[in-house]
Amino acid sequence: MRVVTIAIHTFKESVRQKVLYNLVAFALLLIGASILFGSISVGVEQIILITLGLTSISVFGLLIAIFIGIDLVSKEIERRTVYNILSKPVTRAEFVVGKYLGLLLTLLVNTAIMTLGFYATLYYQRGSLGRGDLVFLGAVYFILLQLAMVVGIALVFSCISTPVLSAVYTFCLFVIGNFSADLRALSQQTQSPLLATACGALYYALPNFADFNVISLVAHAQKLPGYLWLGNSLYALLYVTILLGLAIIIFEEREFR
Amino acid sequence: MTSLRGLFSQPRTRRRACWLLVLLCLLGLIPLQRSLDLRGGNEQALGEVLYLPSGRVLRQLSLGYEGLLADIYWTRVVQYFGGKRLAHSTDFKLLGPLLQITTDLDPHLIIAYRFGSIFLADKPPRGAGEPLQALVLLQRGIVANPEYWRFWEDLGFVYYWDLKDYAAAARAFQAGSERPGAMTWMRALAAKVAAQGGELATSKFLWSEIARQAGNEQIRKNAEDHLMAIQATEEIAKLNELVGLYHQRQGQPARSFQALVAAGYLRALPRDPSGRPYTLGADGKVKLNPRSSVDLSLLQ
């Protein structure tokens, strides 16, 4: 219950931030502009609309996750409001989980708004929407899973570093996570056992975002395989648990003076 | 329940529980990721796709870091090629475009032209089997690095080995020999190729020079493998002659090399360049030992 209260407060606090509205507005503008980009191309109008629309949801979701995620804990410490909260019967673990869930809710609402904008643009271009268009919700779901992991990473860094450095670290980890397949290839191809072990360990330890990138697939109206739904959901759940666990450990260890 | 809650109210217990949870989840991630990889989720995401197929666009986007980007792309070429070789795939469709991007980003990356042309020209499954693309790559290398005479050697080599165009190979070797700093043997090579074309002796000369001059272990090893294959081909031809001679003189075919040794045709049991004994097939033809590391298909 206390976790829910913190989550709701975090959500309310997040939606008060102007940067959030700017990002969502810009995302909606870009989704709408995809009609324009499509019209100056040949034969790929719809593909451009879908790829640009879903990419906007992903990129702006990522920006929101990073810019708001990095402030989650550090701002409370900076403003010294954390003393107020922790002096109440709230454990540090509840505080961290509540903060995480609050931002997740913010992202959920923002992604829902951007998805509505995406479908509205699609409807404007085609004049109708069919059952086949539901496949894009799959891509949105995978984007949300990705964002849930990114928020977790931002939260961990927010517990140990300054907001600026947290943003840089989170973004770097996001980029690395998209190249994880190269790490696996390197571990398989290198002749050095040490490098192979190191790359293999990193491949499993670092977040793997590559499996979540299905925008191109759905843009070509391909169905998302069942194992990807289950596997990615489970993967995100495990990884978020790891990140929350780490964030709680770090926050528990931290001394406030 | 109350005692459990009381237990978790202690920070130390909570921390330990968190560590345990993190560890368990990490252990759970490994089989899950393996299962996703096996089902091809990662391959699908990685795909045979070049998001930015133009090296010139990438150069603009690199904000002055095109050297670093070229190195990254070259690493990608090697990983792509190595991955395909490991998977015994014969489809190298991204190899040419990846090399083009790499050399667009850094036109002076000599290694990309030299290795790239080998990757492209070698016949499948050793390479992409695209000698014409290899020629284009090397010609671009020559334009960007006119002082580097070894591109002419590589060019002549692709003409000689992969296209069997001995006249063009001789012209390339000759042109290379006229570049400043070129080795004197380039001129001899040009003359030899022009005169003797596809003879094994010419190939032997060519590979010997490459092995001798190679500045890279992989190139040297490749040349040595070819030299071993040439030596084995020559030895097999000689041994077949001896087996035929034995048959002619003794009135019966040789069943083994021991018979040839006993009759004084050979001083000892013959061994191939990798040290494995040659075998005499039921058809009376000399063959490589199945465990021999000599690869005669290199000469095809």
XYZ file of C-alpha atoms in Angstrom:
557
model
C 0.000 0.000 0.000
C 2.834 2.360 0.930
C 4.523 1.448 -2.355
C 1.369 2.415 -4.260
C 1.183 5.755 -2.428
C 4.802 6.558 -3.336
C 4.168 5.425 -6.922
C 1.142 7.714 -7.274
C 3.056 10.651 -5.816
C 5.959 9.991 -8.179
C 3.540 9.864 -11.097
C 1.931 13.171 -10.062
C 5.346 14.753 -9.651
C 6.490 13.491 -13.069
C 3.482 14.787 -14.958
C 4.152 18.238 -13.530
C 7.481 18.405 -15.362
C 7.380 20.605 -18.461
C 10.021 18.580 -20.260
C 7.589 15.677 -20.373
C 4.967 17.662 -22.264
C 7.569 19.017 -24.652
C 8.828 15.550 -25.447
C 5.363 14.086 -25.941
C 4.326 17.044 -28.098
C 7.435 16.709 -30.226
C 6.845 12.967 -30.585
C 3.258 13.576 -31.729
C 4.498 16.214 -34.167
C 7.019 13.782 -35.628
C 4.427 11.006 -35.886
C 2.135 13.434 -37.720
C 5.000 14.578 -39.946
C 5.539 10.990 -41.095
C 2.629 11.598 -43.506
C 4.713 14.345 -45.084
C 7.852 12.181 -45.273
C 5.799 9.400 -46.837
C 4.321 11.686 -49.455
C 7.720 12.714 -50.813
C 8.735 9.074 -51.258
C 7.470 6.394 -53.647
C 5.780 3.136 -52.669
C 6.809 3.223 -49.009
C 4.403 5.817 -47.609
C 2.827 3.435 -45.136
C 6.122 1.810 -44.144
C 7.612 5.237 -43.456
C 4.604 6.175 -41.354
C 4.840 2.969 -39.317
C 8.620 2.960 -38.852
C 8.851 6.667 -38.107
C 5.807 6.555 -35.824
C 7.010 3.585 -33.799
C 10.586 4.898 -33.746
C 9.299 8.204 -32.353
C 7.457 6.349 -29.598
C 10.646 4.426 -28.812
C 13.080 7.357 -28.961
C 10.931 9.826 -27.031
C 9.981 7.114 -24.542
C 13.700 6.528 -24.061
C 14.341 10.246 -23.530
C 11.511 10.468 -20.996
C 12.757 7.329 -19.229
C 16.284 8.686 -18.988
C 15.579 12.325 -18.148
C 12.964 11.585 -15.525
C 14.533 8.318 -14.323
C 17.849 9.913 -13.404
C 16.099 12.386 -11.096
C 14.063 9.752 -9.305
C 16.261 9.342 -6.271
C 18.962 11.996 -6.665
C 16.443 14.854 -6.664
C 14.881 13.591 -3.424
C 18.337 13.529 -1.864
C 19.273 16.934 -3.248
C 16.060 18.541 -2.002
C 16.403 16.626 1.256
C 12.806 15.411 0.953
C 14.132 11.896 1.314
C 14.663 12.531 5.058
C 11.039 13.422 5.403
C 9.887 10.284 3.624
C 12.267 7.886 5.347
C 11.430 9.273 8.778
C 7.935 7.856 8.231
C 7.283 4.113 8.508
C 8.538 3.506 4.955
C 11.407 1.138 4.247
C 14.054 2.138 1.745
C 13.062 -0.821 -0.449
C 9.466 0.413 -0.558
C 10.694 3.878 -1.460
C 12.803 2.564 -4.382
C 10.095 0.226 -5.713
C 7.437 2.944 -5.335
C 9.579 5.428 -7.250
C 10.168 2.887 -10.015
C 6.491 2.003 -10.356
C 5.548 5.686 -10.412
C 7.805 6.402 -13.342
C 6.660 3.229 -15.079
C 3.103 4.507 -14.790
C 4.199 7.845 -16.263
C 5.792 6.046 -19.187
C 2.738 3.884 -19.662
C 0.478 6.917 -19.894
C 2.844 8.782 -22.237
C 3.302 5.757 -24.464
C -0.465 5.336 -24.577
C -0.842 8.994 -25.699
C 1.856 8.577 -28.375
C 0.276 5.290 -29.528
C -3.085 7.022 -29.863
C -1.374 9.721 -31.942
C 0.215 7.017 -34.085
C -3.090 5.250 -34.727
C -4.811 8.588 -35.415
C -2.174 9.372 -38.063
C -2.568 5.899 -39.551
C -6.336 6.411 -39.672
C -5.900 9.818 -41.301
C -3.692 8.361 -44.007
C -5.722 5.240 -44.785
C -9.232 6.329 -43.837
C -9.760 3.131 -41.817
C -8.147 0.818 -39.323
C -8.306 -2.966 -39.487
C -7.682 -5.908 -37.199
C -4.267 -6.342 -38.844
C -3.200 -3.019 -37.368
C -3.230 -4.550 -33.899
C 0.191 -6.000 -34.711
C 1.678 -2.556 -34.007
C 0.557 -2.876 -30.404
C 3.019 -5.784 -30.170
C 5.849 -3.448 -31.130
C 4.585 -0.860 -28.622
C 4.513 -3.559 -25.935
C 8.146 -4.473 -26.671
C 9.075 -0.778 -26.569
C 7.437 -0.539 -23.149
C 9.395 -3.568 -21.931
C 12.570 -1.910 -23.168
C 11.646 1.314 -21.395
C 10.905 -0.574 -18.180
C 14.481 -1.877 -18.290
C 15.909 1.558 -19.148
C 14.064 3.123 -16.171
C 15.555 0.389 -13.970
C 19.053 1.210 -15.223
C 18.464 4.938 -14.701
C 17.219 4.207 -11.186
C 20.368 2.224 -10.295
C 22.604 5.012 -11.555
C 20.418 7.606 -9.869
C 21.207 5.931 -6.538
C 24.972 6.176 -7.028
C 25.716 9.139 -9.252
C 24.811 12.665 -10.291
C 21.902 13.173 -12.728
C 24.146 14.141 -15.671
C 26.459 11.171 -15.272
C 23.478 8.877 -14.691
C 21.994 10.027 -18.006
C 25.282 9.386 -19.817
C 25.749 5.942 -18.234
C 22.152 4.921 -18.933
C 22.359 6.024 -22.541
C 25.697 4.223 -23.017
C 24.260 1.031 -21.569
C 21.270 1.358 -23.886
C 23.597 1.649 -26.900
C 25.738 -1.280 -25.722
C 22.588 -3.319 -25.156
C 21.672 -2.861 -28.796
C 25.034 -4.248 -29.909
C 24.988 -7.277 -27.615
C 24.832 -9.644 -30.606
C 28.320 -8.422 -31.552
C 29.550 -9.351 -28.085
C 28.187 -12.866 -28.560
C 29.786 -13.113 -32.012
C 33.102 -11.933 -30.599
C 32.974 -14.503 -27.795
C 32.346 -17.246 -30.359
C 34.967 -16.151 -32.852
C 37.899 -15.076 -30.725
C 40.746 -17.512 -30.221
C 41.578 -16.105 -26.796
C 39.772 -18.119 -24.064
C 40.005 -15.162 -21.685
C 38.356 -12.768 -24.134
C 35.759 -15.400 -25.031
C 34.833 -15.861 -21.351
C 34.780 -12.107 -20.700
C 32.624 -11.380 -23.754
C 30.319 -14.320 -22.967
C 29.856 -13.129 -19.376
C 29.203 -9.555 -20.530
C 26.726 -10.801 -23.125
C 24.595 -12.406 -20.423
C 25.131 -9.720 -17.775
C 24.449 -6.631 -19.892
C 20.895 -5.893 -21.019
C 20.072 -7.266 -24.439
C 17.813 -4.799 -26.226
C 18.301 -6.262 -29.695
C 15.553 -8.869 -29.252
C 13.051 -6.097 -28.511
C 13.593 -4.276 -31.802
C 10.695 -5.493 -33.915
C 9.675 -2.248 -35.636
C 10.970 -3.387 -39.048
C 9.173 -6.696 -38.670
C 5.758 -5.191 -37.948
C 6.267 -2.490 -40.600
C 6.336 -5.338 -43.137
C 3.176 -6.804 -41.576
C 5.013 -9.841 -40.218
C 3.601 -11.557 -37.160
C 5.658 -11.523 -34.009
C 6.664 -15.083 -33.083
C 5.092 -16.475 -29.901
C 8.422 -17.312 -28.277
C 9.441 -13.645 -28.567
C 6.358 -12.515 -26.643
C 6.998 -14.952 -23.837
C 10.801 -14.772 -23.901
C 10.988 -10.974 -23.969
C 8.370 -10.574 -21.234
C 10.229 -13.004 -19.001
C 13.565 -11.425 -19.854
C 12.339 -7.924 -18.978
C 10.794 -9.196 -15.742
C 14.042 -10.891 -14.658
C 16.195 -7.949 -15.656
C 13.978 -5.379 -13.944
C 14.046 -7.546 -10.789
C 17.852 -7.561 -10.931
C 17.968 -3.784 -11.372
C 15.484 -3.134 -8.592
C 17.407 -5.530 -6.350
C 20.641 -3.657 -7.065
C 18.990 -0.271 -6.555
C 17.588 -1.388 -3.188
C 20.977 -2.770 -2.077
C 22.735 0.477 -3.038
C 20.067 2.651 -1.432
C 20.073 0.564 1.748
C 23.851 0.978 2.016
C 23.728 4.722 1.491
C 24.157 7.016 4.465
C 22.303 10.342 4.600
C 23.744 13.136 6.710
C 3.903 -14.290 8.590
C 4.515 -11.660 11.246
C 7.916 -13.151 12.063
C 8.787 -13.162 8.360
C 7.801 -9.505 8.094
C 9.837 -8.800 11.217
C 12.811 -10.546 9.659
C 12.592 -8.452 6.487
C 12.277 -5.252 8.478
C 15.984 -5.619 9.247
C 18.074 -3.879 6.554
C 20.782 -6.556 6.664
C 18.325 -9.356 5.944
C 16.718 -7.280 3.213
C 20.086 -6.712 1.574
C 20.900 -10.418 1.696
C 17.511 -11.287 0.250
C 18.108 -8.753 -2.548
C 21.524 -10.205 -3.355
C 20.006 -13.677 -3.502
C 17.213 -12.436 -5.758
C 19.689 -10.665 -8.071
C 21.840 -13.787 -8.297
C 18.888 -16.070 -8.998
C 17.549 -13.750 -11.683
C 20.999 -13.510 -13.287
C 21.207 -17.293 -13.362
C 17.725 -17.400 -14.839
C 18.709 -14.958 -17.588
C 21.360 -17.290 -19.050
C 19.091 -20.189 -20.128
C 16.418 -17.705 -21.208
C 18.821 -15.754 -23.422
C 20.209 -19.003 -24.856
C 16.726 -20.169 -25.683
C 15.952 -16.839 -27.396
C 19.219 -17.053 -29.362
C 18.487 -20.631 -30.422
C 15.079 -19.682 -31.704
C 16.651 -16.996 -33.813
C 15.341 -13.944 -32.023
C 18.751 -12.344 -32.060
C 19.527 -13.286 -35.663
C 16.276 -11.696 -36.653
C 17.119 -8.511 -34.834
C 20.679 -8.441 -36.148
C 19.553 -9.496 -39.606
C 21.194 -9.154 -42.975
C 20.468 -5.459 -43.004
C 22.601 -2.393 -43.490
C 20.712 0.480 -41.921
C 22.983 3.045 -43.587
C 24.243 1.550 -46.837
C 26.226 4.613 -47.886
C 29.713 5.150 -46.525
C 29.611 8.764 -47.692
C 26.472 9.472 -45.633
C 28.068 7.750 -42.659
C 31.163 9.877 -43.170
C 29.040 13.020 -42.896
C 27.275 11.685 -39.831
C 30.503 10.631 -38.120
C 31.288 14.274 -37.159
C 34.979 13.870 -37.864
C 35.330 10.464 -36.232
C 35.301 8.602 -39.560
C 38.628 6.905 -38.741
C 37.176 5.284 -35.664
C 33.988 4.419 -37.507
C 36.044 2.807 -40.300
C 37.829 0.675 -37.703
C 34.489 -0.376 -36.254
C 33.175 -1.236 -39.710
C 36.321 -3.190 -40.520
C 35.812 -5.173 -37.308
C 32.253 -5.759 -38.442
C 33.544 -7.067 -41.804
C 35.842 -9.514 -40.032
C 33.081 -10.625 -37.663
C 30.600 -10.987 -40.503
C 33.036 -13.011 -42.597
C 34.186 -15.105 -39.620
C 30.596 -15.742 -38.559
C 29.650 -16.906 -42.047
C 32.693 -19.175 -42.223
C 31.880 -20.687 -38.835
C 28.295 -21.260 -39.919
C 29.534 -22.841 -43.208
C 27.363 -20.349 -45.050
C 28.000 -19.511 -48.685
C 25.882 -16.368 -48.664
C 28.093 -13.305 -48.163
C 25.718 -10.668 -49.528
C 26.711 -7.936 -47.048
C 30.457 -8.429 -47.484
C 30.827 -6.183 -50.534
C 28.688 -3.315 -49.137
C 30.402 -3.498 -45.736
C 33.826 -3.258 -47.391
C 32.619 -0.370 -49.514
C 31.455 1.517 -46.404
C 34.713 0.760 -44.570
C 36.872 2.041 -47.403
C 34.582 5.041 -48.016
C 35.062 5.986 -44.375
C 38.819 5.500 -44.499
C 40.188 5.232 -48.063
C 43.682 4.618 -46.644
C 42.781 1.525 -44.620
C 45.105 -0.738 -46.617
C 44.223 -3.894 -44.718
C 40.545 -3.570 -45.685
C 41.423 -3.631 -49.412
C 43.966 -6.455 -49.100
C 42.020 -8.796 -46.823
C 38.714 -7.707 -48.289
C 39.801 -8.722 -51.786
C 40.826 -12.153 -50.468
C 37.498 -12.568 -48.647
C 35.595 -11.528 -51.767
C 37.581 -13.464 -54.368
C 38.013 -16.857 -52.652
C 35.611 -19.498 -53.839
C 32.765 -20.574 -51.513
C 32.818 -21.835 -48.802
C 36.193 -20.156 -48.168
C 35.004 -16.818 -49.501
C 32.245 -15.006 -51.334
C 33.325 -16.172 -54.810
C 33.051 -12.626 -56.180
C 36.420 -11.960 -57.874
C 34.973 -9.106 -59.939
C 33.934 -7.289 -56.753
C 37.446 -7.944 -55.422
C 38.883 -6.282 -58.545
C 36.638 -3.240 -58.067
C 37.705 -2.966 -54.420
C 41.392 -3.169 -55.305
C 41.015 -0.665 -58.127
C 39.430 1.754 -55.644
C 42.368 1.076 -53.344
C 44.807 1.906 -56.136
C 43.012 5.177 -56.896
C 43.026 6.191 -53.221
C 46.587 4.964 -52.550
C 48.507 5.218 -55.837
C 51.867 4.858 -54.083
C 51.027 1.434 -52.616
C 52.391 -1.008 -55.201
C 51.182 -4.151 -53.422
C 47.603 -3.535 -54.589
C 48.900 -4.318 -58.098
C 50.266 -7.599 -56.807
C 46.866 -8.406 -55.255
C 45.118 -7.337 -58.439
C 47.344 -9.580 -60.557
C 46.764 -12.361 -58.097
C 42.967 -12.172 -58.419
C 43.308 -12.199 -62.239
C 45.744 -15.101 -62.066
C 44.182 -17.292 -59.406
C 40.464 -16.606 -59.444
C 39.775 -15.466 -63.004
C 42.542 -17.489 -64.723
C 43.161 -14.470 -66.918
C 46.939 -14.828 -67.205
C 47.422 -11.982 -69.678
C 45.618 -9.502 -67.395
C 47.534 -10.885 -64.391
C 50.854 -10.336 -66.197
C 49.820 -6.762 -67.062
C 48.908 -6.059 -63.423
C 52.217 -7.460 -62.146
C 54.067 -5.448 -64.784
C 52.202 -2.238 -63.854
C 52.940 -2.883 -60.180
C 56.629 -3.459 -60.875
C 56.805 0.051 -62.326
C 55.519 1.688 -59.145
C 58.120 3.393 -56.954
C 59.408 1.043 -54.263
C 58.090 -2.134 -55.911
C 60.124 -5.300 -55.361
C 62.248 -6.480 -58.264
C 60.607 -9.896 -58.335
C 57.368 -8.277 -59.528
C 58.976 -7.837 -62.948
C 60.097 -11.492 -62.970
C 56.611 -12.524 -61.897
C 55.049 -10.561 -64.734
C 57.352 -12.263 -67.242
C 56.793 -15.725 -65.779
C 52.998 -15.404 -65.744
C 52.999 -14.034 -69.304
C 55.143 -16.942 -70.519
C 53.884 -19.903 -68.539
C 50.306 -18.991 -67.593
C 48.605 -21.556 -65.391
C 51.524 -23.917 -64.744
C 52.010 -25.201 -61.218
C 55.577 -23.887 -61.182
C 54.256 -20.355 -61.728
C 51.733 -20.773 -58.905
C 54.501 -22.067 -56.691
C 56.650 -19.035 -57.456
C 53.728 -16.711 -56.802
C 52.752 -18.244 -53.452
C 56.404 -18.514 -52.367
C 56.831 -14.778 -52.877
C 53.612 -14.053 -50.999
C 54.679 -16.297 -48.086
C 58.114 -14.672 -48.047
C 56.848 -11.088 -48.190
C 53.708 -11.477 -46.056
C 53.513 -8.909 -43.317
C 50.644 -10.718 -41.689
C 50.411 -14.168 -40.099
C 47.073 -15.038 -41.728
C 48.330 -14.156 -45.216
C 51.501 -16.182 -44.625
C 49.514 -19.180 -43.353
C 47.206 -19.006 -46.366
C 50.199 -18.900 -48.729
C 51.828 -21.832 -46.924
C 48.615 -23.865 -47.188
C 48.582 -23.224 -50.934
C 52.264 -24.151 -51.220
C 51.592 -27.414 -49.379
C 48.715 -28.173 -51.744
C 50.948 -27.454 -54.764
C 53.735 -29.633 -53.371
C 51.282 -32.481 -52.670
C 49.843 -32.190 -56.195
C 53.338 -32.438 -57.675
C 54.246 -35.380 -55.429
C 51.013 -37.234 -56.217
C 51.706 -36.799 -59.939
C 55.235 -38.196 -59.518
C 54.040 -41.083 -57.345
C 51.326 -41.935 -59.897
C 54.046 -42.073 -62.546
C 56.060 -44.484 -60.368
C 53.001 -46.654 -59.705
C 52.392 -46.799 -63.477
C 56.029 -47.669 -64.104
C 55.870 -50.449 -61.502
C 52.767 -51.861 -63.163
C 54.442 -51.743 -66.553
C 57.663 -53.395 -65.452
C 56.344 -55.907 -62.892
C 53.297 -56.889 -64.930
C 50.955 -56.378 -61.983
C 49.623 -53.321 -60.161
C 51.189 -52.273 -56.865
C 48.943 -53.088 -53.878
C 50.778 -50.766 -51.501
C 53.736 -48.430 -51.279
C 55.649 -51.179 -49.447
C 55.810 -53.034 -52.766
C 57.354 -49.980 -54.430
C 59.864 -49.627 -51.594
C 60.734 -53.354 -51.765
C 61.239 -53.118 -55.536
C 63.543 -50.117 -55.083
C 61.266 -47.513 -56.705
C 61.050 -45.577 -53.449
C 63.532 -45.258 -50.632
C 60.857 -44.938 -47.915
C 57.104 -44.698 -47.541
C 56.130 -41.328 -49.023
C 54.619 -38.670 -46.779
C 52.708 -35.536 -47.750
C 53.852 -32.011 -46.689
C 51.804 -32.276 -43.470
C 53.699 -35.474 -42.541
C 50.877 -37.960 -43.189
C 51.658 -41.003 -45.388
C 50.105 -41.049 -48.859
C 47.673 -43.891 -49.531
C 47.259 -46.058 -52.594
C 43.597 -46.420 -53.536
C 41.929 -49.613 -54.837
C 41.868 -47.954 -58.285
C 45.669 -47.762 -58.215
C 45.692 -43.972 -57.788
C 47.705 -42.168 -55.136
C 45.587 -40.248 -52.626
C 46.023 -38.069 -49.562
C 45.560 -39.633 -46.158
C 42.028 -38.798 -44.910
C 43.626 -37.230 -41.803
C 45.985 -35.068 -43.824
C 45.747 -31.322 -43.254
C 46.643 -30.622 -46.893
C 43.662 -29.173 -48.750
C 43.877 -29.863 -52.479
C 40.621 -28.024 -53.105
C 42.589 -24.795 -52.603
C 43.982 -25.277 -56.088
C 40.623 -25.685 -57.803
